[in-house]
Amino acid sequence: MTEAPRHTALDAVHRGLGATMTDFAGWDMPLRYGSERDEHLAVRTRAGLFDLSHMGEITLTGPQAGQALDYALVGNLSALAVGRARYTMICDAEGGILDDLIVYRLADEEYMVVANASNAQVVLDALTERAAGFGTAVRDDRDHYALIAVQGPASPGILKSVTDADLDGLKYYAGLPGTVAGVPALIARTGYTGEDGFELFVAPADAGKLWQALTEAGADAGLVPCGLSCRDTLRLEAGMPLYGHELTTATTPFDAGLGRVVKFDKSAGGGDFVGREALLAAAARAEAAPPRKLVGLIATGRRVPRAGYPVTVGGQVVGEVTSGAPSPTLGKPIAIAYVDAAHAAPGTDGVSVDIRGAHEPYEVVALPFYKRER
């Protein structure tokens, strides 16, 4: 028997707003509230409000928490300053990606790892195993947090109206404790949309109050509730990878063009970490002659590619789509795909996507498709 999906603390709110709900990684989550396109464009031009409480929070505490993370993950987390965050990955011994993560350093001896909902248990188990022998405790905090995000160009103004925290001094990929609408929160300036925005970690009991306060504060700025569907098209336009699509255990960070997150020289532990030898080989392979590359594809027609569709040149398969959708910002279908290196250069001629037997022409472009003006 399959288990019933879990519900976030905001489940009743979503249903009251008429959201279309969907099972996502074992959670009942809002897919959309109305028009996916309208929600997407609201984030690009104004602001959107997201419930991300399905994400998995794992806390490491103790004098060797940083060293344990250096060993467990590919990044140099012991060098992370208190109050800052870092995008990183956890890999297996063969260099395959188990998940991509954001790690926050909350104090000298305290870190919070945020995993994707679908991989949270895998990450928790791996961290617990890899931290053994270090002076650190690994704690499952998934039930201790609700996570609400406000994203878009109007988000700083909306959040400023309900907090006295120093948002102007809060850098990208940083976090600070504060109070938002009377609710204690960790305020992080991160996101998955390509826009400026904030993610607010709060107690589940406070989630409803905070959601209502942000809704009221953002009413005049055009803030709208947003579901997972527009979150996917937003991240796709911004060229951000999605686990299970661009990132899998069959890919290394170097395959995905994200080798920069791998730090072979670390502050602690002599640089040893799980997957190091395999990733050294992957780095050398990527530098010498990568067999394939991750690229962007923009349609010249109107048919939408989906994950798994073949990419072809002259009728021969040269790659595979990992994500595809209509782009509300560009007004055309777009896709991310792994393709043979010989056909990966922007502007390469003759590239098509096999969409149910029809070879639709696509233009190869560099990622991302969209980048906001800063």
mmCIF file of C-alpha atoms in Angstrom:
data_model
loop_
_atom_site.group_PDB
_atom_site.id
_atom_site.type_symbol
_atom_site.label_atom_id
_atom_site.label_comp_id
_atom_site.label_asym_id
_atom_site.label_seq_id
_atom_site.Cartn_x
_atom_site.Cartn_y
_atom_site.Cartn_z
ATOM 1 C CA MET A 1 0.000 0.000 0.000
ATOM 2 C CA THR A 2 1.201 3.494 -0.830
ATOM 3 C CA GLU A 3 1.344 5.996 1.989
ATOM 4 C CA ALA A 4 -1.020 8.952 1.952
ATOM 5 C CA PRO A 5 0.737 12.189 0.992
ATOM 6 C CA ARG A 6 1.880 14.505 3.761
ATOM 7 C CA HIS A 7 0.335 17.938 4.206
ATOM 8 C CA THR A 8 2.124 21.189 4.971
ATOM 9 C CA ALA A 9 0.953 23.551 7.711
ATOM 10 C CA LEU A 10 -0.622 25.679 4.948
ATOM 11 C CA ASP A 11 -2.745 22.916 3.412
ATOM 12 C CA ALA A 12 -6.059 24.467 4.459
ATOM 13 C CA VAL A 13 -4.917 27.849 3.112
ATOM 14 C CA HIS A 14 -4.144 26.386 -0.310
ATOM 15 C CA ARG A 15 -7.467 24.603 -0.495
ATOM 16 C CA GLY A 16 -9.272 27.757 0.590
ATOM 17 C CA LEU A 17 -7.612 29.583 -2.300
ATOM 18 C CA GLY A 18 -8.854 26.943 -4.740
ATOM 19 C CA ALA A 19 -5.433 25.537 -5.548
ATOM 20 C CA THR A 20 -5.044 22.535 -7.796
ATOM 21 C CA MET A 21 -3.152 20.093 -5.587
ATOM 22 C CA THR A 22 -0.708 17.391 -6.654
ATOM 23 C CA ASP A 23 1.349 14.644 -5.033
ATOM 24 C CA PHE A 24 4.979 15.770 -5.137
ATOM 25 C CA ALA A 25 7.683 13.681 -3.444
ATOM 26 C CA GLY A 26 5.136 12.334 -0.982
ATOM 27 C CA TRP A 27 3.627 15.735 -0.198
ATOM 28 C CA ASP A 28 0.260 17.162 -1.239
ATOM 29 C CA MET A 29 1.369 20.469 -2.763
ATOM 30 C CA PRO A 30 -0.268 23.323 -4.719
ATOM 31 C CA LEU A 31 0.438 22.956 -8.433
ATOM 32 C CA ARG A 32 -1.311 26.179 -9.404
ATOM 33 C CA TYR A 33 -3.981 28.523 -8.072
ATOM 34 C CA GLY A 34 -5.229 29.802 -11.419
ATOM 35 C CA SER A 35 -3.182 30.557 -14.516
ATOM 36 C CA GLU A 36 0.379 29.169 -14.492
ATOM 37 C CA ARG A 37 1.386 31.890 -16.946
ATOM 38 C CA ASP A 38 -0.047 34.668 -14.773
ATOM 39 C CA GLU A 39 1.732 33.314 -11.686
ATOM 40 C CA HIS A 40 5.010 33.086 -13.615
ATOM 41 C CA LEU A 41 4.764 36.628 -14.944
ATOM 42 C CA ALA A 42 3.809 37.964 -11.510
ATOM 43 C CA VAL A 43 7.143 36.697 -10.148
ATOM 44 C CA ARG A 44 9.045 38.180 -13.081
ATOM 45 C CA THR A 45 7.380 41.603 -12.809
ATOM 46 C CA ARG A 46 5.987 41.894 -9.263
ATOM 47 C CA ALA A 47 6.081 39.130 -6.638
ATOM 48 C CA GLY A 48 4.905 35.618 -5.893
ATOM 49 C CA LEU A 49 4.326 33.728 -2.637
ATOM 50 C CA PHE A 50 5.329 30.054 -2.405
ATOM 51 C CA ASP A 51 4.884 27.286 0.158
ATOM 52 C CA LEU A 52 8.115 25.253 0.111
ATOM 53 C CA SER A 53 7.537 23.392 3.357
ATOM 54 C CA HIS A 54 8.187 20.063 1.656
ATOM 55 C CA MET A 55 11.931 20.797 1.567
ATOM 56 C CA GLY A 56 14.079 18.838 4.017
ATOM 57 C CA GLU A 57 16.033 20.591 6.783
ATOM 58 C CA ILE A 58 18.875 18.743 8.504
ATOM 59 C CA THR A 59 20.956 20.381 11.259
ATOM 60 C CA LEU A 60 24.546 19.569 12.200
ATOM 61 C CA THR A 61 25.933 20.864 15.491
ATOM 62 C CA GLY A 62 29.201 20.468 17.330
ATOM 63 C CA PRO A 63 32.861 21.475 17.149
ATOM 64 C CA GLN A 64 33.529 19.377 14.033
ATOM 65 C CA ALA A 65 30.294 20.067 12.148
ATOM 66 C CA GLY A 66 32.173 21.955 9.433
ATOM 67 C CA GLN A 67 34.765 19.204 9.021
ATOM 68 C CA ALA A 68 32.020 16.591 8.803
ATOM 69 C CA LEU A 69 30.325 18.528 6.014
ATOM 70 C CA ASP A 70 33.648 18.983 4.212
ATOM 71 C CA TYR A 71 33.968 15.197 4.171
ATOM 72 C CA ALA A 72 30.315 14.486 3.344
ATOM 73 C CA LEU A 73 29.777 17.097 0.621
ATOM 74 C CA VAL A 74 31.775 18.382 -2.354
ATOM 75 C CA GLY A 75 32.065 21.957 -1.028
ATOM 76 C CA ASN A 76 34.339 23.687 1.459
ATOM 77 C CA LEU A 77 31.749 24.290 4.153
ATOM 78 C CA SER A 78 34.103 24.781 7.092
ATOM 79 C CA ALA A 79 35.245 27.995 5.355
ATOM 80 C CA LEU A 80 31.687 29.334 5.150
ATOM 81 C CA ALA A 81 31.199 32.452 7.267
ATOM 82 C CA VAL A 82 28.484 32.544 9.906
ATOM 83 C CA GLY A 83 25.360 34.034 8.352
ATOM 84 C CA ARG A 84 26.213 32.933 4.813
ATOM 85 C CA ALA A 85 24.831 30.143 2.623
ATOM 86 C CA ARG A 86 26.332 28.041 -0.146
ATOM 87 C CA TYR A 87 24.993 25.954 -3.004
ATOM 88 C CA THR A 88 26.656 22.522 -2.982
ATOM 89 C CA MET A 89 26.072 18.847 -3.690
ATOM 90 C CA ILE A 90 26.327 15.468 -2.041
ATOM 91 C CA CYS A 91 27.769 12.739 -4.267
ATOM 92 C CA ASP A 92 28.251 9.001 -4.000
ATOM 93 C CA ALA A 93 31.649 7.296 -4.130
ATOM 94 C CA GLU A 94 31.470 7.176 -7.952
ATOM 95 C CA GLY A 95 30.868 10.918 -8.194
ATOM 96 C CA GLY A 96 27.167 10.592 -9.019
ATOM 97 C CA ILE A 97 24.946 13.311 -7.579
ATOM 98 C CA LEU A 98 22.702 12.209 -4.704
ATOM 99 C CA ASP A 99 21.221 15.702 -4.334
ATOM 100 C CA ASP A 100 21.955 19.374 -4.707
ATOM 101 C CA LEU A 101 21.726 21.360 -1.496
ATOM 102 C CA ILE A 102 21.876 24.750 0.151
ATOM 103 C CA VAL A 103 23.886 24.862 3.372
ATOM 104 C CA TYR A 104 23.500 27.720 5.877
ATOM 105 C CA ARG A 105 26.028 28.365 8.623
ATOM 106 C CA LEU A 106 23.874 29.531 11.511
ATOM 107 C CA ALA A 107 26.621 29.712 14.177
ATOM 108 C CA ASP A 108 30.229 28.679 14.713
ATOM 109 C CA GLU A 109 29.156 25.122 15.494
ATOM 110 C CA GLU A 110 25.781 24.925 13.729
ATOM 111 C CA TYR A 111 24.881 24.355 10.079
ATOM 112 C CA MET A 112 21.542 23.733 8.385
ATOM 113 C CA VAL A 113 21.441 21.614 5.238
ATOM 114 C CA VAL A 114 18.378 22.026 3.005
ATOM 115 C CA ALA A 115 17.693 19.051 0.750
ATOM 116 C CA ASN A 116 15.143 18.451 -1.974
ATOM 117 C CA ALA A 117 11.972 16.791 -0.703
ATOM 118 C CA SER A 118 12.456 13.690 -2.862
ATOM 119 C CA ASN A 119 15.971 13.120 -1.502
ATOM 120 C CA ALA A 120 15.682 14.331 2.102
ATOM 121 C CA GLN A 121 15.797 10.859 3.655
ATOM 122 C CA VAL A 122 18.702 9.801 1.411
ATOM 123 C CA VAL A 123 20.634 12.918 2.409
ATOM 124 C CA LEU A 124 19.835 12.463 6.099
ATOM 125 C CA ASP A 125 21.012 8.843 6.019
ATOM 126 C CA ALA A 126 24.195 9.729 4.114
ATOM 127 C CA LEU A 127 25.056 12.623 6.425
ATOM 128 C CA THR A 128 24.444 10.492 9.503
ATOM 129 C CA GLU A 129 26.736 7.786 8.185
ATOM 130 C CA ARG A 130 29.453 10.142 6.948
ATOM 131 C CA ALA A 131 29.470 12.263 10.112
ATOM 132 C CA ALA A 132 30.217 9.242 12.306
ATOM 133 C CA GLY A 133 33.626 9.721 13.917
ATOM 134 C CA PHE A 134 33.397 13.508 13.802
ATOM 135 C CA GLY A 135 32.508 15.683 16.769
ATOM 136 C CA THR A 136 29.044 16.532 15.475
ATOM 137 C CA ALA A 137 25.413 15.561 15.910
ATOM 138 C CA VAL A 138 23.074 15.194 12.933
ATOM 139 C CA ARG A 139 19.450 16.125 13.604
ATOM 140 C CA ASP A 140 16.388 15.625 11.417
ATOM 141 C CA ASP A 141 14.567 18.973 11.554
ATOM 142 C CA ARG A 142 12.077 18.381 8.742
ATOM 143 C CA ASP A 143 9.085 18.597 11.072
ATOM 144 C CA HIS A 144 10.405 21.671 12.856
ATOM 145 C CA TYR A 145 10.160 24.089 9.939
ATOM 146 C CA ALA A 146 7.668 25.510 7.508
ATOM 147 C CA LEU A 147 9.256 27.336 4.573
ATOM 148 C CA ILE A 148 7.631 30.278 2.810
ATOM 149 C CA ALA A 149 9.258 32.123 -0.087
ATOM 150 C CA VAL A 150 8.474 35.537 -1.508
ATOM 151 C CA GLN A 151 10.142 36.046 -4.883
ATOM 152 C CA GLY A 152 10.216 38.835 -7.449
ATOM 153 C CA PRO A 153 11.333 42.441 -7.872
ATOM 154 C CA ALA A 154 8.739 43.727 -5.402
ATOM 155 C CA SER A 155 9.716 41.209 -2.696
ATOM 156 C CA PRO A 156 12.205 43.438 -0.807
ATOM 157 C CA GLY A 157 9.619 46.178 -0.386
ATOM 158 C CA ILE A 158 6.928 43.736 0.695
ATOM 159 C CA LEU A 159 9.120 42.069 3.277
ATOM 160 C CA LYS A 160 10.479 45.371 4.604
ATOM 161 C CA SER A 161 6.945 46.407 5.486
ATOM 162 C CA VAL A 162 6.578 43.516 7.944
ATOM 163 C CA THR A 163 10.067 43.187 9.460
ATOM 164 C CA ASP A 164 12.681 45.344 11.133
ATOM 165 C CA ALA A 165 15.498 43.071 9.953
ATOM 166 C CA ASP A 166 18.274 44.714 7.916
ATOM 167 C CA LEU A 167 17.266 43.490 4.465
ATOM 168 C CA ASP A 168 19.447 46.054 2.701
ATOM 169 C CA GLY A 169 22.483 44.549 4.407
ATOM 170 C CA LEU A 170 21.432 40.971 3.649
ATOM 171 C CA LYS A 171 23.504 39.730 0.734
ATOM 172 C CA TYR A 172 22.532 37.101 -1.829
ATOM 173 C CA TYR A 173 23.070 33.624 -0.330
ATOM 174 C CA ALA A 174 23.020 34.855 3.234
ATOM 175 C CA GLY A 175 20.637 34.498 6.138
ATOM 176 C CA LEU A 176 19.896 36.176 9.443
ATOM 177 C CA PRO A 177 17.520 35.584 12.339
ATOM 178 C CA GLY A 178 14.732 38.111 12.673
ATOM 179 C CA THR A 179 11.054 38.661 13.250
ATOM 180 C CA VAL A 180 8.601 38.855 10.344
ATOM 181 C CA ALA A 181 5.048 39.972 11.141
ATOM 182 C CA GLY A 182 5.712 39.097 14.772
ATOM 183 C CA VAL A 183 6.921 35.601 13.870
ATOM 184 C CA PRO A 184 10.498 34.438 14.648
ATOM 185 C CA ALA A 185 12.170 33.443 11.381
ATOM 186 C CA LEU A 186 15.420 32.671 9.662
ATOM 187 C CA ILE A 187 15.386 35.134 6.778
ATOM 188 C CA ALA A 188 17.420 33.884 3.809
ATOM 189 C CA ARG A 189 18.081 35.745 0.569
ATOM 190 C CA THR A 190 18.054 32.780 -1.754
ATOM 191 C CA GLY A 191 15.636 31.386 -4.295
ATOM 192 C CA TYR A 192 14.961 29.204 -7.309
ATOM 193 C CA THR A 193 13.310 31.629 -9.703
ATOM 194 C CA GLY A 194 16.071 33.819 -11.143
ATOM 195 C CA GLU A 195 14.648 36.833 -9.286
ATOM 196 C CA ASP A 196 15.563 38.568 -6.058
ATOM 197 C CA GLY A 197 13.683 37.096 -3.164
ATOM 198 C CA PHE A 198 13.613 35.619 0.303
ATOM 199 C CA GLU A 199 12.942 32.285 1.938
ATOM 200 C CA LEU A 200 11.549 32.331 5.472
ATOM 201 C CA PHE A 201 12.076 29.356 7.797
ATOM 202 C CA VAL A 202 9.497 29.430 10.597
ATOM 203 C CA ALA A 203 7.773 27.108 13.048
ATOM 204 C CA PRO A 204 4.873 25.268 11.356
ATOM 205 C CA ALA A 205 2.453 26.740 13.897
ATOM 206 C CA ASP A 206 3.377 30.235 12.689
ATOM 207 C CA ALA A 207 3.078 29.542 8.956
ATOM 208 C CA GLY A 208 -0.561 30.562 8.563
ATOM 209 C CA LYS A 209 -0.073 33.887 10.342
ATOM 210 C CA LEU A 210 2.996 34.683 8.242
ATOM 211 C CA TRP A 211 1.331 33.733 4.943
ATOM 212 C CA GLN A 212 -1.654 35.979 5.733
ATOM 213 C CA ALA A 213 0.569 38.892 6.757
ATOM 214 C CA LEU A 214 2.627 38.650 3.558
ATOM 215 C CA THR A 215 -0.532 38.356 1.469
ATOM 216 C CA GLU A 216 -1.900 41.553 2.987
ATOM 217 C CA ALA A 217 1.445 43.376 2.789
ATOM 218 C CA GLY A 218 1.830 42.471 -0.875
ATOM 219 C CA ALA A 219 -1.705 43.203 -2.044
ATOM 220 C CA ASP A 220 -0.939 46.671 -3.436
ATOM 221 C CA ALA A 221 2.307 45.394 -5.014
ATOM 222 C CA GLY A 222 0.533 42.676 -6.992
ATOM 223 C CA LEU A 223 1.734 39.697 -4.941
ATOM 224 C CA VAL A 224 -0.017 36.441 -5.877
ATOM 225 C CA PRO A 225 0.178 32.875 -4.499
ATOM 226 C CA CYS A 226 2.219 30.615 -6.768
ATOM 227 C CA GLY A 227 2.376 26.865 -7.219
ATOM 228 C CA LEU A 228 5.008 24.338 -8.211
ATOM 229 C CA SER A 229 4.181 24.570 -11.910
ATOM 230 C CA CYS A 230 5.354 28.165 -12.312
ATOM 231 C CA ARG A 231 8.280 27.490 -10.009
ATOM 232 C CA ASP A 232 9.447 24.953 -12.579
ATOM 233 C CA THR A 233 9.123 27.304 -15.568
ATOM 234 C CA LEU A 234 10.850 30.084 -13.614
ATOM 235 C CA ARG A 235 13.844 27.897 -12.722
ATOM 236 C CA LEU A 236 13.942 26.530 -16.280
ATOM 237 C CA GLU A 237 14.215 30.034 -17.755
ATOM 238 C CA ALA A 238 16.943 30.812 -15.217
ATOM 239 C CA GLY A 239 18.863 27.675 -16.261
ATOM 240 C CA MET A 240 18.705 26.179 -12.773
ATOM 241 C CA PRO A 241 18.955 22.382 -12.596
ATOM 242 C CA LEU A 242 16.271 20.122 -11.158
ATOM 243 C CA TYR A 243 17.168 16.904 -9.411
ATOM 244 C CA GLY A 244 15.899 13.882 -11.325
ATOM 245 C CA HIS A 245 16.203 15.808 -14.585
ATOM 246 C CA GLU A 246 19.531 17.591 -15.084
ATOM 247 C CA LEU A 247 21.047 16.033 -11.953
ATOM 248 C CA THR A 248 21.019 12.292 -11.192
ATOM 249 C CA THR A 249 23.292 9.622 -9.766
ATOM 250 C CA ALA A 250 24.347 8.977 -13.379
ATOM 251 C CA THR A 251 25.745 12.520 -13.692
ATOM 252 C CA THR A 252 28.618 14.242 -11.927
ATOM 253 C CA PRO A 253 28.743 17.973 -11.173
ATOM 254 C CA PHE A 254 31.198 18.299 -14.077
ATOM 255 C CA ASP A 255 28.766 16.636 -16.491
ATOM 256 C CA ALA A 256 26.178 19.233 -15.497
ATOM 257 C CA GLY A 257 28.566 22.147 -16.015
ATOM 258 C CA LEU A 258 28.639 22.743 -12.260
ATOM 259 C CA GLY A 259 32.177 21.611 -11.515
ATOM 260 C CA ARG A 260 32.776 24.955 -9.795
ATOM 261 C CA VAL A 261 30.944 23.659 -6.714
ATOM 262 C CA VAL A 262 33.535 20.909 -6.216
ATOM 263 C CA LYS A 263 36.398 22.047 -3.984
ATOM 264 C CA PHE A 264 39.358 19.667 -3.999
ATOM 265 C CA ASP A 265 41.359 21.834 -1.587
ATOM 266 C CA LYS A 266 39.369 22.248 1.616
ATOM 267 C CA SER A 267 40.025 24.050 4.863
ATOM 268 C CA ALA A 268 39.896 20.915 6.977
ATOM 269 C CA GLY A 269 40.561 17.205 6.730
ATOM 270 C CA GLY A 270 43.292 17.425 4.121
ATOM 271 C CA GLY A 271 40.765 17.797 1.324
ATOM 272 C CA ASP A 272 39.442 14.229 1.524
ATOM 273 C CA PHE A 273 35.748 13.757 0.840
ATOM 274 C CA VAL A 274 33.359 11.123 -0.476
ATOM 275 C CA GLY A 275 33.713 10.805 -4.248
ATOM 276 C CA ARG A 276 36.982 12.750 -4.472
ATOM 277 C CA GLU A 277 38.894 10.319 -6.706
ATOM 278 C CA ALA A 278 35.979 9.814 -9.083
ATOM 279 C CA LEU A 279 35.421 13.557 -9.295
ATOM 280 C CA LEU A 280 39.105 14.198 -10.029
ATOM 281 C CA ALA A 281 38.721 11.877 -13.011
ATOM 282 C CA ALA A 282 35.481 13.597 -14.031
ATOM 283 C CA ALA A 283 37.194 16.998 -13.844
ATOM 284 C CA ALA A 284 40.040 15.791 -16.078
ATOM 285 C CA ARG A 285 37.545 14.307 -18.544
ATOM 286 C CA ALA A 286 35.529 17.516 -18.669
ATOM 287 C CA GLU A 287 38.634 19.608 -19.293
ATOM 288 C CA ALA A 288 40.078 17.345 -21.983
ATOM 289 C CA ALA A 289 37.087 16.260 -24.064
ATOM 290 C CA PRO A 290 33.662 16.199 -22.416
ATOM 291 C CA PRO A 291 31.456 13.642 -24.176
ATOM 292 C CA ARG A 292 28.354 15.792 -23.745
ATOM 293 C CA LYS A 293 27.309 19.175 -22.479
ATOM 294 C CA LEU A 294 24.224 20.731 -20.954
ATOM 295 C CA VAL A 295 22.741 23.335 -23.302
ATOM 296 C CA GLY A 296 19.666 25.428 -23.828
ATOM 297 C CA LEU A 297 17.287 24.906 -26.755
ATOM 298 C CA ILE A 298 14.783 27.449 -28.065
ATOM 299 C CA ALA A 299 12.024 26.390 -30.462
ATOM 300 C CA THR A 300 11.412 28.019 -33.792
ATOM 301 C CA GLY A 301 7.911 26.477 -33.775
ATOM 302 C CA ARG A 302 5.239 26.012 -31.132
ATOM 303 C CA ARG A 303 5.537 22.355 -30.089
ATOM 304 C CA VAL A 304 6.756 21.814 -26.549
ATOM 305 C CA PRO A 305 9.546 19.328 -25.763
ATOM 306 C CA ARG A 306 9.429 17.170 -22.646
ATOM 307 C CA ALA A 307 12.001 15.312 -20.590
ATOM 308 C CA GLY A 308 13.249 12.218 -22.375
ATOM 309 C CA TYR A 309 12.639 13.440 -25.925
ATOM 310 C CA PRO A 310 15.601 12.724 -28.256
ATOM 311 C CA VAL A 311 17.711 15.562 -29.666
ATOM 312 C CA THR A 312 18.736 14.818 -33.237
ATOM 313 C CA VAL A 313 20.986 16.087 -36.034
ATOM 314 C CA GLY A 314 20.435 14.729 -39.532
ATOM 315 C CA GLY A 315 18.130 12.079 -38.119
ATOM 316 C CA GLN A 316 20.768 10.780 -35.696
ATOM 317 C CA VAL A 317 20.230 10.997 -31.936
ATOM 318 C CA VAL A 318 22.854 13.303 -30.372
ATOM 319 C CA GLY A 319 21.275 13.989 -27.004
ATOM 320 C CA GLU A 320 18.224 14.025 -24.781
ATOM 321 C CA VAL A 321 15.944 16.694 -23.340
ATOM 322 C CA THR A 322 16.037 16.838 -19.547
ATOM 323 C CA SER A 323 13.453 19.625 -19.016
ATOM 324 C CA GLY A 324 11.117 21.451 -21.358
ATOM 325 C CA ALA A 325 8.164 23.836 -21.153
ATOM 326 C CA PRO A 326 6.604 26.894 -22.773
ATOM 327 C CA SER A 327 8.490 30.012 -21.663
ATOM 328 C CA PRO A 328 6.085 32.798 -20.650
ATOM 329 C CA THR A 329 8.942 35.327 -20.692
ATOM 330 C CA LEU A 330 10.320 34.398 -24.124
ATOM 331 C CA GLY A 331 6.964 33.457 -25.634
ATOM 332 C CA LYS A 332 8.437 30.241 -27.080
ATOM 333 C CA PRO A 333 8.986 26.637 -25.984
ATOM 334 C CA ILE A 334 12.385 26.074 -24.383
ATOM 335 C CA ALA A 335 14.345 23.073 -23.155
ATOM 336 C CA ILE A 336 17.496 22.048 -21.358
ATOM 337 C CA ALA A 337 19.263 19.038 -22.869
ATOM 338 C CA TYR A 338 22.420 17.009 -22.699
ATOM 339 C CA VAL A 339 23.921 16.854 -26.205
ATOM 340 C CA ASP A 340 27.120 15.520 -27.731
ATOM 341 C CA ALA A 341 29.896 18.086 -27.395
ATOM 342 C CA ALA A 342 30.222 18.350 -31.193
ATOM 343 C CA HIS A 343 26.726 19.850 -31.371
ATOM 344 C CA ALA A 344 26.748 21.905 -28.150
ATOM 345 C CA ALA A 345 28.076 25.255 -29.382
ATOM 346 C CA PRO A 346 25.511 28.087 -29.402
ATOM 347 C CA GLY A 347 24.191 28.593 -32.911
ATOM 348 C CA THR A 348 24.869 25.013 -34.048
ATOM 349 C CA ASP A 349 22.812 24.327 -37.193
ATOM 350 C CA GLY A 350 20.500 21.419 -37.874
ATOM 351 C CA VAL A 351 19.515 20.560 -34.312
ATOM 352 C CA SER A 352 16.008 19.182 -33.803
ATOM 353 C CA VAL A 353 13.925 17.599 -31.079
ATOM 354 C CA ASP A 354 11.986 14.461 -31.929
ATOM 355 C CA ILE A 355 8.504 15.268 -30.649
ATOM 356 C CA ARG A 356 6.366 12.183 -31.218
ATOM 357 C CA GLY A 357 8.039 11.430 -34.546
ATOM 358 C CA ALA A 358 8.201 15.005 -35.834
ATOM 359 C CA HIS A 359 11.677 16.544 -35.894
ATOM 360 C CA GLU A 360 11.068 20.099 -34.713
ATOM 361 C CA PRO A 361 13.925 22.572 -35.306
ATOM 362 C CA TYR A 362 15.551 24.137 -32.244
ATOM 363 C CA GLU A 363 18.251 26.746 -31.751
ATOM 364 C CA VAL A 364 21.144 25.853 -29.422
ATOM 365 C CA VAL A 365 21.825 28.649 -26.913
ATOM 366 C CA ALA A 366 23.954 29.153 -23.816
ATOM 367 C CA LEU A 367 22.217 28.934 -20.448
ATOM 368 C CA PRO A 368 20.464 30.682 -18.825
ATOM 369 C CA PHE A 369 17.606 31.737 -21.089
ATOM 370 C CA TYR A 370 16.777 34.616 -18.728
ATOM 371 C CA LYS A 371 18.912 36.709 -16.412
ATOM 372 C CA ARG A 372 17.492 39.583 -14.414
ATOM 373 C CA GLU A 373 19.030 43.019 -14.439
ATOM 374 C CA ARG A 374 20.797 43.678 -11.153
#
